[in-house]
Short mmCIF file of C-alpha atoms and ligand atoms in Angstrom, two decimals:
data_model
loop_
_atom_site.label_atom_id
_atom_site.label_comp_id
_atom_site.label_asym_id
_atom_site.label_seq_id
_atom_site.Cartn_x
_atom_site.Cartn_y
_atom_site.Cartn_z
CA MET A 14 128.49 17.16 72.26
CA SER A 15 131.10 19.24 74.00
CA HIS A 16 133.98 21.15 72.36
CA ALA A 17 135.50 18.50 74.13
CA ASN A 18 134.30 15.99 71.91
CA CYS A 19 136.45 18.42 68.55
CA HIS A 20 139.75 15.87 67.20
CA GLY A 21 140.69 18.95 64.87
CA CYS A 22 139.35 17.40 62.09
CA SER A 23 139.16 21.09 60.31
CA LEU A 24 135.85 21.13 58.12
CA CYS A 25 135.07 23.51 59.75
CA LEU A 26 136.64 25.61 58.43
CA LEU A 27 135.69 25.00 55.12
CA SER A 28 133.10 27.77 55.16
CA CYS A 29 134.62 29.74 58.08
CA PRO A 30 134.71 33.40 57.04
CA MET A 31 137.26 33.79 59.87
CA TRP A 32 139.28 31.56 59.26
CA GLN A 33 138.89 32.34 55.61
CA GLN A 34 139.78 36.85 56.27
CA HIS A 35 142.27 35.48 59.05
CA ARG A 36 143.89 32.09 57.62
CA ASP A 37 144.74 31.23 61.26
CA VAL A 38 144.11 28.14 63.04
CA GLN A 39 143.24 30.73 66.64
CA TYR A 40 140.35 31.92 63.86
CA SER A 41 138.28 28.63 64.63
CA PRO A 42 135.63 26.43 65.46
CA GLN A 43 138.70 23.54 65.66
CA GLY A 44 141.49 26.60 66.75
CA LEU A 45 139.08 27.84 69.83
CA PHE A 46 138.23 24.09 71.12
CA LYS A 47 141.68 23.30 70.88
CA ALA A 48 142.97 26.29 72.86
CA LEU A 49 139.87 25.15 75.64
CA GLN A 50 141.17 21.66 75.67
CA HIS A 51 144.62 22.89 76.46
CA ASN A 52 142.73 25.42 78.91
CA ALA A 53 142.75 28.39 77.56
CA SER A 54 142.00 31.48 79.31
CA HIS A 55 138.99 33.30 78.59
CA HIS A 56 141.34 36.40 78.21
CA ASP A 57 142.82 34.33 75.27
CA ILE A 58 140.40 33.66 73.06
CA THR A 59 138.39 36.84 73.06
CA PRO A 60 139.67 37.74 70.10
CA ALA A 61 137.71 34.90 68.02
CA LEU A 62 135.12 34.80 70.33
CA PHE A 63 133.42 37.03 69.02
CA SER A 64 135.40 37.56 65.66
CA CYS A 65 132.31 34.44 65.31
CA LEU A 66 129.12 35.66 62.68
CA LEU A 67 127.00 33.42 64.26
CA CYS A 68 126.59 32.09 60.60
CA GLY A 69 125.80 28.57 61.17
CA ALA A 70 127.61 27.03 58.75
CA CYS A 71 130.06 25.30 60.39
CA ASP A 72 127.04 23.39 62.73
CA THR A 73 127.01 22.40 59.53
CA LEU A 74 130.05 20.46 58.79
CA CYS A 75 130.87 18.50 62.28
CA PRO A 76 131.51 14.86 61.88
CA GLU A 77 130.74 15.31 65.74
CA ASN A 78 127.74 16.68 65.96
CA ILE A 79 129.25 19.98 67.90
CA ASP A 80 126.77 22.72 68.34
CA ILE A 81 129.46 25.23 67.54
CA THR A 82 127.33 28.14 67.83
CA GLU A 83 125.42 27.28 70.66
CA THR A 84 129.43 26.61 72.48
CA ILE A 85 129.97 30.15 70.75
CA LYS A 86 127.26 32.11 72.72
CA THR A 87 127.89 30.28 76.10
CA LEU A 88 131.86 31.35 75.79
CA ARG A 89 130.84 34.60 74.61
CA LYS A 90 128.29 34.71 77.99
CA GLU A 91 131.07 33.83 80.18
CA THR A 92 132.92 36.42 79.23
CA PHE A 93 131.18 38.51 80.07
CA SER A 94 130.75 38.04 83.72
CA HIS A 95 135.03 37.81 83.60
CA GLY A 96 134.47 41.14 82.71
CA ILE A 97 135.92 41.12 79.78
CA GLU A 98 133.93 43.43 76.71
CA ALA A 99 131.98 45.22 79.45
CA GLU A 100 132.31 48.03 76.86
CA LEU A 101 130.79 45.97 74.30
CA LYS A 102 127.94 45.17 76.71
CA GLN A 103 127.04 48.31 78.20
CA LYS A 104 126.31 49.64 74.36
CA ILE A 105 124.07 46.10 73.87
CA THR A 106 122.52 46.03 77.27
CA SER A 107 121.34 50.89 76.72
CA LEU A 108 119.48 49.72 73.68
CA PHE A 109 116.47 47.22 76.33
CA THR A 110 115.86 50.10 78.01
CA GLN A 111 115.06 52.18 74.34
CA GLN A 112 113.01 49.55 73.41
CA ALA A 113 110.83 49.36 76.30
CA SER A 114 109.12 52.60 75.42
CA SER A 115 108.75 51.19 71.88
CA SER A 116 106.89 48.69 71.48
CA LYS A 117 103.41 49.51 73.83
CA VAL A 118 100.53 47.81 71.69
CA LYS A 119 99.09 45.12 70.49
CA ILE A 120 98.56 43.56 67.52
CA GLU A 121 96.10 41.01 66.17
CA LYS A 122 96.62 39.49 63.40
CA HIS A 123 97.50 36.19 61.85
CA THR A 124 100.53 36.42 60.48
CA ILE A 125 102.88 38.73 61.22
CA ILE A 126 106.34 40.02 59.28
CA LEU A 127 109.79 41.19 61.96
CA PRO A 128 110.95 43.00 59.04
CA GLY A 129 114.34 44.66 60.91
CA LYS A 130 115.87 47.70 60.69
CA ALA A 131 117.85 47.41 57.58
CA LEU A 132 113.85 46.54 55.88
CA ARG A 133 112.54 49.03 57.19
CA SER A 134 114.23 51.57 55.76
CA ASN A 135 112.65 51.11 52.37
CA PRO A 136 108.65 51.43 53.39
CA MET A 137 107.82 51.03 49.73
CA ARG A 138 109.49 47.77 49.48
CA LEU A 139 108.10 46.97 52.97
CA THR A 140 104.32 47.41 51.38
CA LYS A 141 105.08 45.55 48.80
CA ILE A 142 106.52 42.53 50.99
CA GLN A 143 102.87 42.90 52.82
CA SER A 144 100.77 43.02 50.16
CA LEU A 145 102.71 39.70 48.42
CA LEU A 146 102.33 37.74 51.64
CA SER A 147 99.08 38.95 52.19
CA SER A 148 97.18 36.75 49.61
CA GLU A 149 94.81 34.71 52.17
CA ILE A 150 94.31 36.10 55.56
CA ASP A 151 95.70 39.38 56.73
CA THR A 152 98.49 40.32 58.18
CA SER A 153 100.51 42.49 59.99
CA LEU A 154 104.09 44.33 60.62
CA SER A 155 105.38 43.86 63.93
CA LEU A 156 105.62 46.88 66.11
CA ASP A 157 108.79 45.62 67.21
CA ASP A 158 111.22 44.09 64.77
CA GLY A 159 112.72 43.04 68.47
CA ASP A 160 116.76 44.48 66.84
CA ASP A 161 117.84 44.48 70.67
CA ILE A 162 116.56 40.87 71.26
CA ALA A 163 118.85 39.73 69.00
CA LEU A 164 121.86 41.51 68.85
CA ALA A 165 122.24 40.23 72.88
CA LEU A 166 121.11 36.87 71.07
CA GLU A 167 123.87 36.96 69.08
CA ALA A 168 126.24 39.00 72.10
CA GLY A 169 124.71 36.18 74.54
CA ILE A 170 124.14 39.16 76.96
CA GLU A 171 121.02 37.92 79.18
CA ILE A 172 118.00 39.10 78.37
CA PRO A 173 115.76 41.03 80.67
CA GLU A 174 112.60 39.08 81.46
CA HIS A 175 110.68 42.75 81.24
CA ARG A 176 111.83 42.81 77.94
CA LEU A 177 111.70 40.22 76.80
CA GLN A 178 107.36 39.61 77.40
CA ARG A 179 107.77 43.00 76.18
CA PHE A 180 108.38 41.52 73.12
CA LEU A 181 105.99 38.12 72.49
CA GLU A 182 102.84 39.17 74.33
CA PRO A 183 101.14 40.76 71.20
CA LEU A 184 103.13 38.13 68.73
CA GLN A 185 101.95 35.67 71.05
CA ARG A 186 98.04 35.25 69.31
CA ALA A 187 99.90 34.99 65.54
CA LYS A 188 99.38 31.65 64.06
CA ARG A 189 102.43 32.55 61.88
CA LEU A 190 105.56 34.92 62.18
CA TYR A 191 108.16 35.88 58.83
CA VAL A 192 111.21 37.22 60.40
CA SER A 193 114.51 38.54 58.68
CA ASN A 194 116.50 37.51 61.63
CA GLY A 195 118.13 33.55 62.35
CA HIS A 196 119.07 34.73 65.06
CA LEU A 197 115.35 35.97 66.69
CA LEU A 198 113.92 33.05 64.30
CA LYS A 199 115.98 30.58 65.76
CA SER A 200 114.53 31.74 69.74
CA LEU A 201 110.97 32.80 68.85
CA ARG A 202 110.66 28.72 67.94
CA GLN A 203 111.34 27.99 71.48
CA TRP A 204 109.51 31.25 72.17
CA LEU A 205 106.90 30.38 70.38
CA PRO A 206 105.88 26.81 70.43
CA ALA A 207 103.17 26.67 68.53
CA SER A 208 103.34 29.07 66.43
CA GLU A 209 104.67 28.68 62.90
CA LEU A 210 107.40 30.40 62.11
CA LEU A 211 109.38 31.03 58.67
CA ALA A 212 112.59 33.39 57.55
CA LEU A 213 111.10 36.10 55.56
CA GLY A 214 113.84 35.53 52.94
CA HIS A 215 112.89 31.98 52.53
CA GLY A 216 109.43 33.02 52.52
CA LEU A 217 109.86 35.45 49.26
CA SER A 218 111.71 32.81 47.56
CA GLN A 219 108.70 30.41 47.54
CA LEU A 220 106.52 32.68 45.64
CA SER A 221 106.78 32.13 42.27
CA THR A 222 105.44 35.02 40.45
CA LEU A 223 108.95 36.00 42.16
CA THR A 224 110.90 33.14 41.19
CA LYS A 225 109.90 32.66 37.97
CA LYS A 226 112.17 36.01 37.24
CA LEU A 227 115.34 33.68 38.24
CA ASN A 228 117.95 33.09 34.96
CA LYS A 229 120.97 32.15 35.10
CA ASN A 230 122.67 35.25 34.81
CA ASP A 231 121.48 35.83 38.31
CA LEU A 232 123.79 34.90 41.98
CA TYR A 233 120.85 34.84 44.54
CA LEU A 234 121.89 34.99 48.23
CA ILE A 235 120.26 33.08 50.69
CA GLU A 236 120.15 34.55 53.95
CA ALA A 237 123.42 32.03 55.82
CA ARG A 238 121.79 32.54 59.18
CA SER A 239 118.36 31.77 58.53
CA PHE A 240 119.24 28.61 56.12
CA HIS A 241 121.90 26.87 58.44
CA HIS A 242 119.43 27.11 61.24
CA ASP A 243 117.69 24.94 58.29
CA HIS A 244 119.63 23.06 56.92
CA GLN A 245 117.65 19.88 56.06
CA GLN A 246 114.72 21.33 54.82
CA LYS A 247 116.37 24.59 52.62
CA ILE A 248 119.07 22.82 51.07
CA THR A 249 115.68 20.74 48.91
CA HIS A 250 113.96 24.21 48.48
CA TYR A 251 117.13 25.72 47.11
CA ASP A 252 118.71 23.01 44.86
CA GLN A 253 115.13 22.83 43.28
CA LEU A 254 115.25 26.98 42.17
CA ARG A 255 118.29 25.92 42.07
CA HIS A 256 117.60 23.09 39.05
CA GLN A 257 114.59 25.11 37.20
CA GLN A 258 115.85 28.00 37.34
CA GLY A 259 119.13 27.57 36.37
CA CYS A 260 120.91 30.96 38.95
CA GLN A 261 123.31 30.65 40.98
CA MET A 262 123.84 30.52 43.88
CA ASN A 263 126.22 31.83 47.41
CA LEU A 264 126.70 28.08 47.68
CA ASP A 265 130.19 25.98 48.25
CA LEU A 266 130.91 22.22 47.30
CA GLN A 267 129.99 21.96 50.76
CA ARG A 268 125.83 23.24 49.45
CA ASN A 269 126.49 25.70 53.06
CA ALA A 270 125.57 28.76 52.15
CA ILE A 271 127.93 31.49 52.33
CA PRO A 272 127.75 34.76 54.41
CA THR A 273 128.95 38.27 53.70
CA ALA A 274 129.36 39.49 57.28
CA ALA A 275 126.96 43.01 57.12
CA GLY A 276 124.26 43.81 59.61
CA GLY A 277 124.65 42.22 63.57
CA LEU A 278 127.08 42.53 65.50
CA ASN A 279 129.23 42.33 63.08
CA ALA A 280 127.89 46.45 62.80
CA ILE A 281 128.57 47.24 65.95
CA LYS A 282 131.79 45.17 66.58
CA PRO A 283 133.33 45.29 63.26
CA MET A 284 135.49 42.14 63.95
CA LEU A 285 135.05 40.77 60.30
CA ASP A 286 135.41 42.44 56.51
CA SER A 287 131.91 42.41 55.24
CA LYS A 288 133.31 43.46 51.72
CA GLU A 289 135.92 41.16 52.14
CA GLN A 290 133.23 38.28 52.21
CA ALA A 291 131.39 39.74 49.42
CA HIS A 292 134.26 39.33 47.21
CA TRP A 293 135.46 35.45 48.17
CA ILE A 294 130.97 34.79 47.32
CA LEU A 295 131.72 37.20 43.56
CA SER A 296 135.08 35.46 42.85
CA GLY A 297 134.96 33.26 39.93
CA ARG A 298 131.54 33.99 38.76
CA ASN A 299 129.94 35.07 35.19
CA ILE A 300 125.99 36.73 36.21
CA GLN A 301 124.71 40.17 35.54
CA ARG A 302 122.57 40.70 38.47
CA ILE A 303 123.08 40.03 42.02
CA ILE A 304 118.96 39.61 44.00
CA VAL A 305 119.23 38.97 48.10
CA GLU A 306 117.20 37.87 49.99
CA CYS A 307 118.65 40.77 52.70
CA ALA A 308 118.40 44.19 52.38
CA GLU A 309 121.82 45.01 54.62
CA ASP A 310 124.06 41.90 51.55
CA GLU A 311 122.53 44.85 48.80
CA VAL A 312 124.26 46.61 51.12
CA VAL A 313 127.66 45.23 51.57
CA MET A 314 127.50 44.05 47.80
CA SER A 315 126.78 47.23 46.56
CA GLN A 316 129.73 48.60 47.35
CA VAL A 317 131.61 45.82 45.53
CA SER A 318 129.83 45.71 42.73
CA ASP A 319 128.91 47.89 39.75
CA LEU A 320 125.82 45.16 38.43
CA PRO A 321 121.95 45.78 39.46
CA ILE A 322 121.02 45.00 42.70
CA LEU A 323 117.77 43.75 43.13
CA HIS A 324 115.31 42.48 46.79
CA ILE A 325 113.66 39.53 46.07
CA ALA A 326 111.03 41.38 46.82
CA ASP A 327 112.00 44.07 43.79
CA LEU A 328 111.07 40.66 41.61
CA MET A 329 107.71 41.47 40.97
CA GLU A 330 108.90 44.48 38.75
CA ALA A 331 112.27 43.06 36.99
S1 LIG B 543 129.48 30.35 63.05
FE1 LIG B 543 130.17 31.02 61.24
S2 LIG B 543 132.53 32.79 61.58
FE2 LIG B 543 131.63 30.59 63.61
S3 LIG B 543 132.26 29.54 63.83
FE3 LIG B 543 130.95 28.66 62.74
S4 LIG B 543 131.60 29.80 60.34
FE4 LIG B 543 132.71 30.44 61.19
S1 LIG B 544 134.74 20.36 62.19
FE1 LIG B 544 133.91 19.21 64.67
S2 LIG B 544 135.13 18.11 64.97
FE2 LIG B 544 136.09 19.07 62.82
S3 LIG B 544 137.67 20.38 63.65
FE3 LIG B 544 135.90 20.93 63.23
S4 LIG B 544 134.65 21.80 65.54
FE4 LIG B 544 136.56 19.24 65.37
#
């Protein structure tokens, strides 16, 4: 289904951060698609196109099954081809060159973790995560997180073949990969169909040694982007966890995980206020701790709340 099939039901507005912050229908899939149906130009829709977090919350709500996030990525790609947002494109493509020379070593491991930049900045936590996920078999960290590739995927920028090959080559022998970035996870599933691809936060949330420490005074923040890519499967898992431990989660009435706007494209081209997102998530809750799956969410939450904030891996010692 394409944007031409949008009939304007407004369901996608319910958990859309763009709509929540702007309160202007232009900043929503509904507004974007209506504009396109009336022949709006790429210039007209650029502000909304680049405000979208690609969190995927709208994809699970649309009754017409429009692949909204893929449509937005395609529209972004077209925008660049019209010469719009050239500076942003240049900023992201310059990262490919920097990455290309730092990723030549091959890893021969059964399981590989791609933790991403934010998690890498805490080596002790990373060692802990590696040990938590290494119970039966050898597990190693990828030498290349593919942060530049994730950013390009989010922006709708073409990835040079040589860069993609250099990134994928060491990963091809792995049977299982844990990936913290939701955008990367989705594409890796297409690029490495023989490997088992798991979201890192989701993988940790399956360890009862950690989750048994959750309680009714906790707000547990699911990493929204990877959650929405696997909504059917993950909602069952997180519902069970919520009922078992009694903790609260960043799920709204549609059981859609509300994202913070931390990290990704919004970090290099801020269009939505991540603190406002954090306030939305915390609004009306009576909690004593915040537990996050994603290291970027920890930073945002610490800016708006005095409560203790733990990464899920830190629950081991809690
Ligand atoms: S992906 Fe997220 S931010 Fe973008 S339109 Fe959908 S709900 Fe809104
Ligand atoms: S939920 Fe789908 S059909 Fe309804 S307004 Fe949004 S994009 Fe259009």
